[in-house]
Amino acid sequence: MTYHLLSIVLFTPLAGALVLLFVPRAQVDAIRWIANAFALAGFVVSLPLWNFDVQAAQWHFVEKAEWIPSIGATYYLGVDGFSILLILLTTLMGFISVLSSWEAITDRVKEYYIVLLVLQTGMLGAFMSLDFLLFFLFWEVMLVPMYFVIGIWGGGRRLYSAIKFFLYTLVGSVVMLLGILALYFYNHTVTGVYTFDVTQFQQLAVPFNIQRWVFLAFFLGFAIKVPMFPFHTWLPDAHTDAPTAGSVILAAVLLKMGTYGFIRFSLPILPEASHYFVPLIVWLSVIGIVYGALVALAQTDWKRLVAYSSVSHMGMVMLGMFALTPVALTGSIVQQLNHGISTGALFLIVGIVYERRHTREISDYGGLSKVMPVFAVVFLIMTLSSIGLPALNGFIGELLILAGVFVVNKLWAAVAASGIVLGAAYMLWLYQRTMFGTVDKPENAKLTDLNLREFATFAPLIALAVWIGIYPAPLLRRLDTSVARVITRVNSVYGPALAKSNCTTPTAPAITRPPAPTPGAPSLDLTGFAACADEAAPKKPGGK
Amino acid sequence: MRLIWLLPLIPAAGAAVNGLAGVRWFGRAAAGAVACLAMLSAFAVALTASIALIRLPPEARAYDVTLGPWLPPIPLATAHGIGSFAAEWAFRLDPLATVMILVVTGIGLLIHVYATAYMMDEPRGGYARFFCYLNLFCAFMLLLVLASNFLVMFIGWEGVGLCSYLLIGYWYEKGSAATAGRKAFITNRIGDWGFLLGVFGVFHVFGTLDFHAVAQAVSSLPIEQSHFGELSIICLLLFIGATGKSAQIPLFVWLPDAMEGPTPVSALIHAATMVTAGVYMVGRNAVLFQHAPLVLAIIAIVGTLTALMAATIGLVQNDIKRVLAYSTVSQLGYMFLAAGVGAFAASTFHLLTHAFFKALLFLGSGAVIHAMAGEQDMQRMGGLRRFLPVTFVTMMIGALAIAGIPPLAGFFSKDEILLQAFSKNRALWALGSVTALMTAFYMFRLVALTFYGVYRGPSWPRHVPPAVGGPATLSIATAHGVRHPVDPDAHGLAHVPQHDLSHGPAHPVPIGPAAHAHEWHGPHEAPSAMTWPLMALAVGAIVCGFISIPPALGGTNALERFLEPSFGGTPAAATVEHARQPRADAEPATADQASNGREWALMLLAVTLAGAGVAAAWRLYVTRPEIPVRLAARWPGLHSLLWHKYFVDEFYGATLVRSTFASARGLWTFDARVVDGAVNGSGWMTRTVSWFSGIFDRVVVDGLVNFVGWSADEGSLVVRRGQTGLLQNYLLLIVLGVCVFLTVYLFAR
């Protein structure tokens, strides 16, 4: 049972889609109930993943089977703390988005739920695959359902947005495939074995010249998905025109594919190139933070504003990742979850009013606090979570990221922190324009507050936001080994400290060594991570 | 003392009850009772803990409670190797925190009681919402003052900012209130930017975020006497945070606007507690700041200038709450002046006395506003002492206290600050003294305009015989739905006044506590739930100065001695305390006498200045009210400068805000045109190229194929001619062929 846990989690949504195929399309309510049941089941079966061995540094719940032996591709699933959290986020947000569609989708209901459930399997597969070809398969599988979700059930210029989303991502992924193939053939020349095994790739010492090109190939694929400035313009269009559930999934999970790719593949497989490209990525991220926030400030469309806030937040995630310190990387991962929670909720919030008023223009609203008090509270909490108010989730991520970045470069931290000020500006201004003031539009006077189903979509997100904000320790502990695996690979300065803190009581080791590493001093320290016994005198920094 | 962690939790629980259940189901009495009960229990806990702490010997007066981990440790580089970034839910009760928790819970309790009556005209749900926010504020404030590390403090720090935002914008339907709340939050966020970076700097240098550990670590470092080193940068960043929270130059602009909130909020948050958080934070890190004397100098200068600037603005404002708001900014400036000259104890002492008299003045102004049905313009008041005897007397006490008239509280604390400033820098002292003069002036201008002179407010319908009112009056009263809820006079039918339609436009404020939904019948004293807190605070404003009587007056500076351990008691502190230190010297008597003499002289001067301020205000606003008008006419530029608050808001609006919005719009255009233009352009290029290749495909590639077909077609046409099907032709061709062959064969050989 436990042995096949990942497969069960992976295929539960697909099974739901298969079952739906046999339900007559007229039975709309039955379709809805079945889809919701399978989505909920998908979440429930994924819950046991939470109880993995936090201390153990290996891959958990591994499954391996032959797939295409002739080219060395295998059905190889395995997870660590990082992917487990993303999987849990995916199953939860998947369920929430299915639940939120109950009344919003009335056209082609059967196809809609089938597509949504297939999408769910695609996303889960990408987070679980330890075989690069399998990952790529799931990566591409995700595209098609999302394309349909935007193109068929969207609004506005939905065809334009759907095609833009599809093509833009496809361009990136084709280039990424070239990178994968380069690694594949390089691995063959070194080991004589044809394999797509990611864990094998992570052991490789790829020459810097190849690393650089492969990194750029991966970068294009992942940066478009994140999206990083200046590859972000598909995002506002896709978000604005997608139906609510599509936006929620897009923001909460699909964007994480890019960041997941960076952390799982780019950093550990290409450590020297990662170092080499730190300035490029950091500056794009920092620009993205400020730029996204400023553009969000100029928006008149509620949903587009949230979409641009995503650009800003994902810039923060990328910045934390490429600071290459354990604290910042932990913060980056936490912030990915936070972004899923708070931005997902913000899209749900837009969806709630859009369903009632069929407009996204901010100026069409005003004074909603009066008529929708519960909604106002939910929106307020999620706004505060989004702007990183302490004791809510957003703060934990931003704090860790900025703290981890500060020790590397104070200027980066200072500029990035200004994004927090701007974040408060655009979110609170949005809140004021929509929620405060008097109800001056007669259409708004009769709006109904959240019903029980709608509240149920928010309740878990609010609970998570508060929990992560007040007691993030269980979450952060689950990331220790994942972060250690990546950081020891790319930034050996932290190797001994990480090895130590993972085994013994976490006290600051009294190591005297030169201050923070400078980017561009690449080093490979493969032994530091694996050996918990490595508590002897620290190695020389830089490992040259 | 083991239960100090309960302190933030009790009001938080009150907020939760009111927030989850109260807004739906509670009546006003229940909601108010829950909130007040929470504050009462918090006060009891605070009092118990404080007594327990005071009973300890001075050097043992610190108590730590750690609830559990918040951020588990993760390795992170510091300046001295790899440290570990971590934070715990940890609280610390020491003398400084003791003073603060007593202020927050004690004054908080009084203001809660006051608010139960003041907010009575609010709808039921709104009433519970108000008390939910108010309780939540106290919870965060207690978290702030009890925190034993920077990050937990930051939770409280931002949390009080949130509550301030919510409470300023409590009447959210009013655009100006919502905007003021947002302005407060964002301005504070700018300060928080500095604070957060300062915190990172602290970690980078010290490898820990615990206040105590930082203080211990820093005391072994050299004082950055003349250069601006990393400690100075850290302190400067932290001070930027303090300027945001405590409304100092350059981030003071939010506080006057914050007066859009209900008056109890102004009293609690924007006078007594939250705005002092910056002062508290500097005091909490006294040892750290003492190692950055240059930053201390900046703090002293900023504090003095803020005090002076705000006091000058306060001279001419007509809105009663705005005068008090600028007065608060000014008094906070005093506190920073004290901190800047190293007199952290004096700073905290003034924080304490200020909490009493400023809360008193705000609550008093609330009673006035309540009496005037929402009117805040002092031009439309006057002569109110006849109507509001209790409010008048208590506010008079508050005004005397803030003006620094002995033996009220403000005298002792302000005198202490000026004395310390004098010994450090004469210019600061001089500016501080001028500010003291102006403080006395604007405060008694306020008292004179409000309580003396002739009544200038709107008239109100006088009592009419019950017979005239009769059933018609009754029906109007019920149509309004509310009787005067707080004035016992209104409860008798005989006093229900005639409905006067012409009365409406005189009070155009649609939303507000005292925008009575019912008939207003002239200024009236507030109900006892409001006057009792006034009286209690007045007692505090009289006596709380006595807890720290300077030695020159025969006292022992008890509060300062009590607080000393919190400020480290380092050598740096000793040099600051030079006025007192000589007592331990070989010739205690002479040194003592000399310093006593100087203190006496300074005190006398301060009291004279205060008296002069009072007298001037009296002359200008009671005996000769035409003088101020003439003065304003003679110097219109100066008056306009002060009236418009030095145009700082306009300046920020024209530079910072405008440039931000301009760049936002510019970037949005850039995004749509250039960045997305590139994407769409490449799409367009692809389509264009594909169109051309389509043409090429059709014309050239397919043309070639078709040409082959066509040429075969055409060629076959030609060839077909030969295929006549006639045997004779074929025979002829054969013969011809044979002939040709033979010819070639024979001759070509």
mmCIF file of N, CA and C in Angstrom, chain A residues 352-435:
data_model
loop_
_atom_site.group_PDB
_atom_site.id
_atom_site.type_symbol
_atom_site.label_atom_id
_atom_site.label_comp_id
_atom_site.label_asym_id
_atom_site.label_seq_id
_atom_site.Cartn_x
_atom_site.Cartn_y
_atom_site.Cartn_z
ATOM 1 N N ILE A 352 -15.548 35.124 -6.881
ATOM 2 C CA ILE A 352 -16.800 35.265 -6.133
ATOM 3 C C ILE A 352 -17.590 36.479 -6.637
ATOM 4 N N VAL A 353 -16.905 37.613 -6.738
ATOM 5 C CA VAL A 353 -17.646 38.802 -7.168
ATOM 6 C C VAL A 353 -17.917 38.772 -8.664
ATOM 7 N N TYR A 354 -17.021 38.144 -9.428
ATOM 8 C CA TYR A 354 -17.237 38.086 -10.873
ATOM 9 C C TYR A 354 -18.482 37.267 -11.184
ATOM 10 N N GLU A 355 -18.660 36.194 -10.422
ATOM 11 C CA GLU A 355 -19.849 35.365 -10.623
ATOM 12 C C GLU A 355 -21.129 36.154 -10.380
ATOM 13 N N ARG A 356 -21.040 37.118 -9.452
ATOM 14 C CA ARG A 356 -22.242 37.868 -9.104
ATOM 15 C C ARG A 356 -22.452 39.070 -10.000
ATOM 16 N N ARG A 357 -21.366 39.683 -10.426
ATOM 17 C CA ARG A 357 -21.518 40.953 -11.137
ATOM 18 C C ARG A 357 -21.043 40.890 -12.584
ATOM 19 N N HIS A 358 -20.280 39.889 -12.950
ATOM 20 C CA HIS A 358 -19.766 39.732 -14.307
ATOM 21 C C HIS A 358 -18.998 40.940 -14.787
ATOM 22 N N THR A 359 -18.206 41.485 -13.893
ATOM 23 C CA THR A 359 -17.267 42.523 -14.295
ATOM 24 C C THR A 359 -16.055 42.410 -13.406
ATOM 25 N N ARG A 360 -14.916 42.750 -13.984
ATOM 26 C CA ARG A 360 -13.689 42.715 -13.197
ATOM 27 C C ARG A 360 -13.146 44.108 -12.954
ATOM 28 N N GLU A 361 -13.811 45.111 -13.500
ATOM 29 C CA GLU A 361 -13.337 46.484 -13.331
ATOM 30 C C GLU A 361 -13.435 46.886 -11.862
ATOM 31 N N ILE A 362 -12.345 47.377 -11.324
ATOM 32 C CA ILE A 362 -12.346 47.757 -9.910
ATOM 33 C C ILE A 362 -13.343 48.885 -9.669
ATOM 34 N N SER A 363 -13.445 49.774 -10.638
ATOM 35 C CA SER A 363 -14.314 50.930 -10.429
ATOM 36 C C SER A 363 -15.798 50.545 -10.420
ATOM 37 N N ASP A 364 -16.120 49.332 -10.826
ATOM 38 C CA ASP A 364 -17.515 48.905 -10.753
ATOM 39 C C ASP A 364 -17.901 48.474 -9.347
ATOM 40 N N TYR A 365 -16.919 48.397 -8.465
ATOM 41 C CA TYR A 365 -17.215 47.961 -7.109
ATOM 42 C C TYR A 365 -17.035 49.130 -6.148
ATOM 43 N N GLY A 366 -17.221 48.866 -4.893
ATOM 44 C CA GLY A 366 -17.065 49.910 -3.873
ATOM 45 C C GLY A 366 -18.057 49.677 -2.758
ATOM 46 N N GLY A 367 -17.569 49.745 -1.536
ATOM 47 C CA GLY A 367 -18.453 49.594 -0.391
ATOM 48 C C GLY A 367 -18.957 48.188 -0.155
ATOM 49 N N LEU A 368 -18.256 47.190 -0.710
ATOM 50 C CA LEU A 368 -18.768 45.827 -0.569
ATOM 51 C C LEU A 368 -18.744 45.333 0.877
ATOM 52 N N SER A 369 -17.929 45.959 1.723
ATOM 53 C CA SER A 369 -17.896 45.540 3.129
ATOM 54 C C SER A 369 -19.286 45.584 3.739
ATOM 55 N N LYS A 370 -20.039 46.542 3.294
ATOM 56 C CA LYS A 370 -21.374 46.734 3.870
ATOM 57 C C LYS A 370 -22.295 45.569 3.519
ATOM 58 N N VAL A 371 -22.232 45.137 2.265
ATOM 59 C CA VAL A 371 -23.191 44.110 1.833
ATOM 60 C C VAL A 371 -22.629 42.698 1.974
ATOM 61 N N MET A 372 -21.311 42.565 1.987
ATOM 62 C CA MET A 372 -20.723 41.223 2.076
ATOM 63 C C MET A 372 -19.701 41.184 3.210
ATOM 64 N N PRO A 373 -20.150 41.257 4.451
ATOM 65 C CA PRO A 373 -19.185 41.365 5.555
ATOM 66 C C PRO A 373 -18.263 40.154 5.705
ATOM 67 N N VAL A 374 -18.789 38.953 5.545
ATOM 68 C CA VAL A 374 -17.929 37.777 5.702
ATOM 69 C C VAL A 374 -16.876 37.756 4.603
ATOM 70 N N PHE A 375 -17.342 38.042 3.405
ATOM 71 C CA PHE A 375 -16.426 38.132 2.270
ATOM 72 C C PHE A 375 -15.330 39.157 2.550
ATOM 73 N N ALA A 376 -15.732 40.286 3.145
ATOM 74 C CA ALA A 376 -14.764 41.347 3.436
ATOM 75 C C ALA A 376 -13.690 40.843 4.393
ATOM 76 N N VAL A 377 -14.089 40.068 5.374
ATOM 77 C CA VAL A 377 -13.107 39.556 6.334
ATOM 78 C C VAL A 377 -12.147 38.592 5.639
ATOM 79 N N VAL A 378 -12.712 37.692 4.830
ATOM 80 C CA VAL A 378 -11.866 36.723 4.124
ATOM 81 C C VAL A 378 -10.878 37.453 3.226
ATOM 82 N N PHE A 379 -11.388 38.422 2.497
ATOM 83 C CA PHE A 379 -10.529 39.190 1.586
ATOM 84 C C PHE A 379 -9.451 39.913 2.377
ATOM 85 N N LEU A 380 -9.822 40.460 3.513
ATOM 86 C CA LEU A 380 -8.838 41.186 4.321
ATOM 87 C C LEU A 380 -7.717 40.252 4.772
ATOM 88 N N ILE A 381 -8.107 39.080 5.272
ATOM 89 C CA ILE A 381 -7.084 38.148 5.750
ATOM 90 C C ILE A 381 -6.143 37.773 4.613
ATOM 91 N N MET A 382 -6.711 37.523 3.451
ATOM 92 C CA MET A 382 -5.870 37.110 2.331
ATOM 93 C C MET A 382 -5.020 38.265 1.803
ATOM 94 N N THR A 383 -5.563 39.472 1.875
ATOM 95 C CA THR A 383 -4.757 40.644 1.517
ATOM 96 C C THR A 383 -3.561 40.747 2.450
ATOM 97 N N LEU A 384 -3.830 40.587 3.737
ATOM 98 C CA LEU A 384 -2.747 40.717 4.716
ATOM 99 C C LEU A 384 -1.724 39.600 4.534
ATOM 100 N N SER A 385 -2.226 38.418 4.214
ATOM 101 C CA SER A 385 -1.313 37.308 3.970
ATOM 102 C C SER A 385 -0.454 37.606 2.755
ATOM 103 N N SER A 386 -1.068 38.217 1.757
ATOM 104 C CA SER A 386 -0.334 38.515 0.535
ATOM 105 C C SER A 386 0.715 39.596 0.746
ATOM 106 N N ILE A 387 0.433 40.577 1.599
ATOM 107 C CA ILE A 387 1.412 41.635 1.805
ATOM 108 C C ILE A 387 2.381 41.300 2.933
ATOM 109 N N GLY A 388 2.305 40.078 3.424
ATOM 110 C CA GLY A 388 3.329 39.625 4.364
ATOM 111 C C GLY A 388 3.210 40.223 5.745
ATOM 112 N N LEU A 389 2.012 40.206 6.279
ATOM 113 C CA LEU A 389 1.860 40.684 7.659
ATOM 114 C C LEU A 389 2.356 39.598 8.608
ATOM 115 N N PRO A 390 3.174 39.970 9.586
ATOM 116 C CA PRO A 390 3.665 38.965 10.522
ATOM 117 C C PRO A 390 2.515 38.217 11.201
ATOM 118 N N ALA A 391 2.800 36.989 11.565
ATOM 119 C CA ALA A 391 1.828 36.068 12.151
ATOM 120 C C ALA A 391 0.883 35.518 11.089
ATOM 121 N N LEU A 392 1.099 35.874 9.837
ATOM 122 C CA LEU A 392 0.443 35.159 8.742
ATOM 123 C C LEU A 392 1.549 34.588 7.851
ATOM 124 N N ASN A 393 1.135 33.710 6.922
ATOM 125 C CA ASN A 393 2.135 32.918 6.201
ATOM 126 C C ASN A 393 3.102 33.737 5.363
ATOM 127 N N GLY A 394 2.596 34.778 4.690
ATOM 128 C CA GLY A 394 3.441 35.504 3.754
ATOM 129 C C GLY A 394 4.693 36.060 4.401
ATOM 130 N N PHE A 395 4.577 36.433 5.649
ATOM 131 C CA PHE A 395 5.713 37.024 6.340
ATOM 132 C C PHE A 395 6.856 36.028 6.488
ATOM 133 N N ILE A 396 6.523 34.798 6.824
ATOM 134 C CA ILE A 396 7.569 33.800 7.054
ATOM 135 C C ILE A 396 8.434 33.670 5.805
ATOM 136 N N GLY A 397 7.776 33.544 4.667
ATOM 137 C CA GLY A 397 8.533 33.399 3.429
ATOM 138 C C GLY A 397 9.382 34.611 3.135
ATOM 139 N N GLU A 398 8.767 35.780 3.197
ATOM 140 C CA GLU A 398 9.511 36.994 2.848
ATOM 141 C C GLU A 398 10.650 37.231 3.829
ATOM 142 N N LEU A 399 10.389 36.994 5.088
ATOM 143 C CA LEU A 399 11.429 37.201 6.101
ATOM 144 C C LEU A 399 12.637 36.313 5.822
ATOM 145 N N LEU A 400 12.367 35.018 5.601
ATOM 146 C CA LEU A 400 13.475 34.094 5.385
ATOM 147 C C LEU A 400 14.226 34.457 4.114
ATOM 148 N N ILE A 401 13.480 34.802 3.070
ATOM 149 C CA ILE A 401 14.144 35.152 1.818
ATOM 150 C C ILE A 401 15.044 36.365 2.025
ATOM 151 N N LEU A 402 14.465 37.417 2.606
ATOM 152 C CA LEU A 402 15.240 38.650 2.742
ATOM 153 C C LEU A 402 16.421 38.454 3.698
ATOM 154 N N ALA A 403 16.195 37.693 4.770
ATOM 155 C CA ALA A 403 17.298 37.449 5.709
ATOM 156 C C ALA A 403 18.409 36.696 5.009
ATOM 157 N N GLY A 404 18.023 35.712 4.200
ATOM 158 C CA GLY A 404 19.028 34.920 3.507
ATOM 159 C C GLY A 404 19.712 35.682 2.398
ATOM 160 N N VAL A 405 19.011 36.627 1.802
ATOM 161 C CA VAL A 405 19.617 37.423 0.738
ATOM 162 C C VAL A 405 20.537 38.481 1.331
ATOM 163 N N PHE A 406 20.129 39.019 2.472
ATOM 164 C CA PHE A 406 20.876 40.128 3.081
ATOM 165 C C PHE A 406 22.334 39.760 3.318
ATOM 166 N N VAL A 407 22.580 38.534 3.766
ATOM 167 C CA VAL A 407 23.962 38.172 4.071
ATOM 168 C C VAL A 407 24.791 38.034 2.800
ATOM 169 N N VAL A 408 24.126 37.841 1.673
ATOM 170 C CA VAL A 408 24.870 37.706 0.418
ATOM 171 C C VAL A 408 25.113 39.087 -0.185
ATOM 172 N N ASN A 409 24.051 39.868 -0.246
ATOM 173 C CA ASN A 409 24.184 41.183 -0.867
ATOM 174 C C ASN A 409 23.136 42.110 -0.278
ATOM 175 N N LYS A 410 23.592 43.172 0.364
ATOM 176 C CA LYS A 410 22.655 44.034 1.083
ATOM 177 C C LYS A 410 21.811 44.869 0.147
ATOM 178 N N LEU A 411 22.386 45.187 -1.000
ATOM 179 C CA LEU A 411 21.631 45.998 -1.954
ATOM 180 C C LEU A 411 20.423 45.227 -2.480
ATOM 181 N N TRP A 412 20.645 43.948 -2.821
ATOM 182 C CA TRP A 412 19.528 43.135 -3.306
ATOM 183 C C TRP A 412 18.401 43.134 -2.279
ATOM 184 N N ALA A 413 18.800 42.919 -1.026
ATOM 185 C CA ALA A 413 17.788 42.837 0.023
ATOM 186 C C ALA A 413 17.052 44.169 0.157
ATOM 187 N N ALA A 414 17.802 45.252 0.088
ATOM 188 C CA ALA A 414 17.175 46.561 0.280
ATOM 189 C C ALA A 414 16.176 46.853 -0.837
ATOM 190 N N VAL A 415 16.574 46.565 -2.075
ATOM 191 C CA VAL A 415 15.656 46.837 -3.185
ATOM 192 C C VAL A 415 14.454 45.903 -3.115
ATOM 193 N N ALA A 416 14.727 44.633 -2.843
ATOM 194 C CA ALA A 416 13.623 43.676 -2.797
ATOM 195 C C ALA A 416 12.648 44.026 -1.680
ATOM 196 N N ALA A 417 13.185 44.500 -0.551
ATOM 197 C CA ALA A 417 12.302 44.825 0.568
ATOM 198 C C ALA A 417 11.382 45.987 0.234
ATOM 199 N N SER A 418 11.815 46.843 -0.704
ATOM 200 C CA SER A 418 10.923 47.936 -1.080
ATOM 201 C C SER A 418 9.675 47.384 -1.769
ATOM 202 N N GLY A 419 9.789 46.187 -2.348
ATOM 203 C CA GLY A 419 8.606 45.562 -2.927
ATOM 204 C C GLY A 419 7.524 45.322 -1.887
ATOM 205 N N ILE A 420 7.935 45.158 -0.626
ATOM 206 C CA ILE A 420 6.956 44.932 0.442
ATOM 207 C C ILE A 420 6.133 46.196 0.676
ATOM 208 N N VAL A 421 6.812 47.345 0.590
ATOM 209 C CA VAL A 421 6.081 48.606 0.739
ATOM 210 C C VAL A 421 5.076 48.760 -0.400
ATOM 211 N N LEU A 422 5.564 48.511 -1.626
ATOM 212 C CA LEU A 422 4.672 48.651 -2.780
ATOM 213 C C LEU A 422 3.542 47.631 -2.714
ATOM 214 N N GLY A 423 3.867 46.442 -2.212
ATOM 215 C CA GLY A 423 2.829 45.411 -2.082
ATOM 216 C C GLY A 423 1.694 45.894 -1.213
ATOM 217 N N ALA A 424 2.061 46.502 -0.082
ATOM 218 C CA ALA A 424 1.010 47.051 0.780
ATOM 219 C C ALA A 424 0.235 48.122 0.046
ATOM 220 N N ALA A 425 0.950 48.912 -0.769
ATOM 221 C CA ALA A 425 0.272 50.011 -1.454
ATOM 222 C C ALA A 425 -0.788 49.492 -2.417
ATOM 223 N N TYR A 426 -0.402 48.582 -3.311
ATOM 224 C CA TYR A 426 -1.409 48.198 -4.303
ATOM 225 C C TYR A 426 -2.512 47.331 -3.719
ATOM 226 N N MET A 427 -2.180 46.482 -2.744
ATOM 227 C CA MET A 427 -3.245 45.629 -2.193
ATOM 228 C C MET A 427 -4.218 46.433 -1.347
ATOM 229 N N LEU A 428 -3.692 47.322 -0.512
ATOM 230 C CA LEU A 428 -4.612 48.083 0.343
ATOM 231 C C LEU A 428 -5.427 49.068 -0.482
ATOM 232 N N TRP A 429 -4.829 49.566 -1.555
ATOM 233 C CA TRP A 429 -5.590 50.482 -2.400
ATOM 234 C C TRP A 429 -6.707 49.709 -3.103
ATOM 235 N N LEU A 430 -6.368 48.505 -3.565
ATOM 236 C CA LEU A 430 -7.406 47.657 -4.150
ATOM 237 C C LEU A 430 -8.515 47.408 -3.141
ATOM 238 N N TYR A 431 -8.090 47.087 -1.916
ATOM 239 C CA TYR A 431 -9.089 46.768 -0.890
ATOM 240 C C TYR A 431 -9.969 47.978 -0.623
ATOM 241 N N GLN A 432 -9.331 49.139 -0.561
ATOM 242 C CA GLN A 432 -10.122 50.340 -0.293
ATOM 243 C C GLN A 432 -11.109 50.598 -1.426
ATOM 244 N N ARG A 433 -10.637 50.463 -2.675
ATOM 245 C CA ARG A 433 -11.501 50.805 -3.806
ATOM 246 C C ARG A 433 -12.684 49.844 -3.940
ATOM 247 N N THR A 434 -12.466 48.591 -3.531
ATOM 248 C CA THR A 434 -13.557 47.633 -3.717
ATOM 249 C C THR A 434 -14.420 47.490 -2.467
ATOM 250 N N MET A 435 -13.804 47.552 -1.306
ATOM 251 C CA MET A 435 -14.527 47.189 -0.086
ATOM 252 C C MET A 435 -15.012 48.395 0.695
#
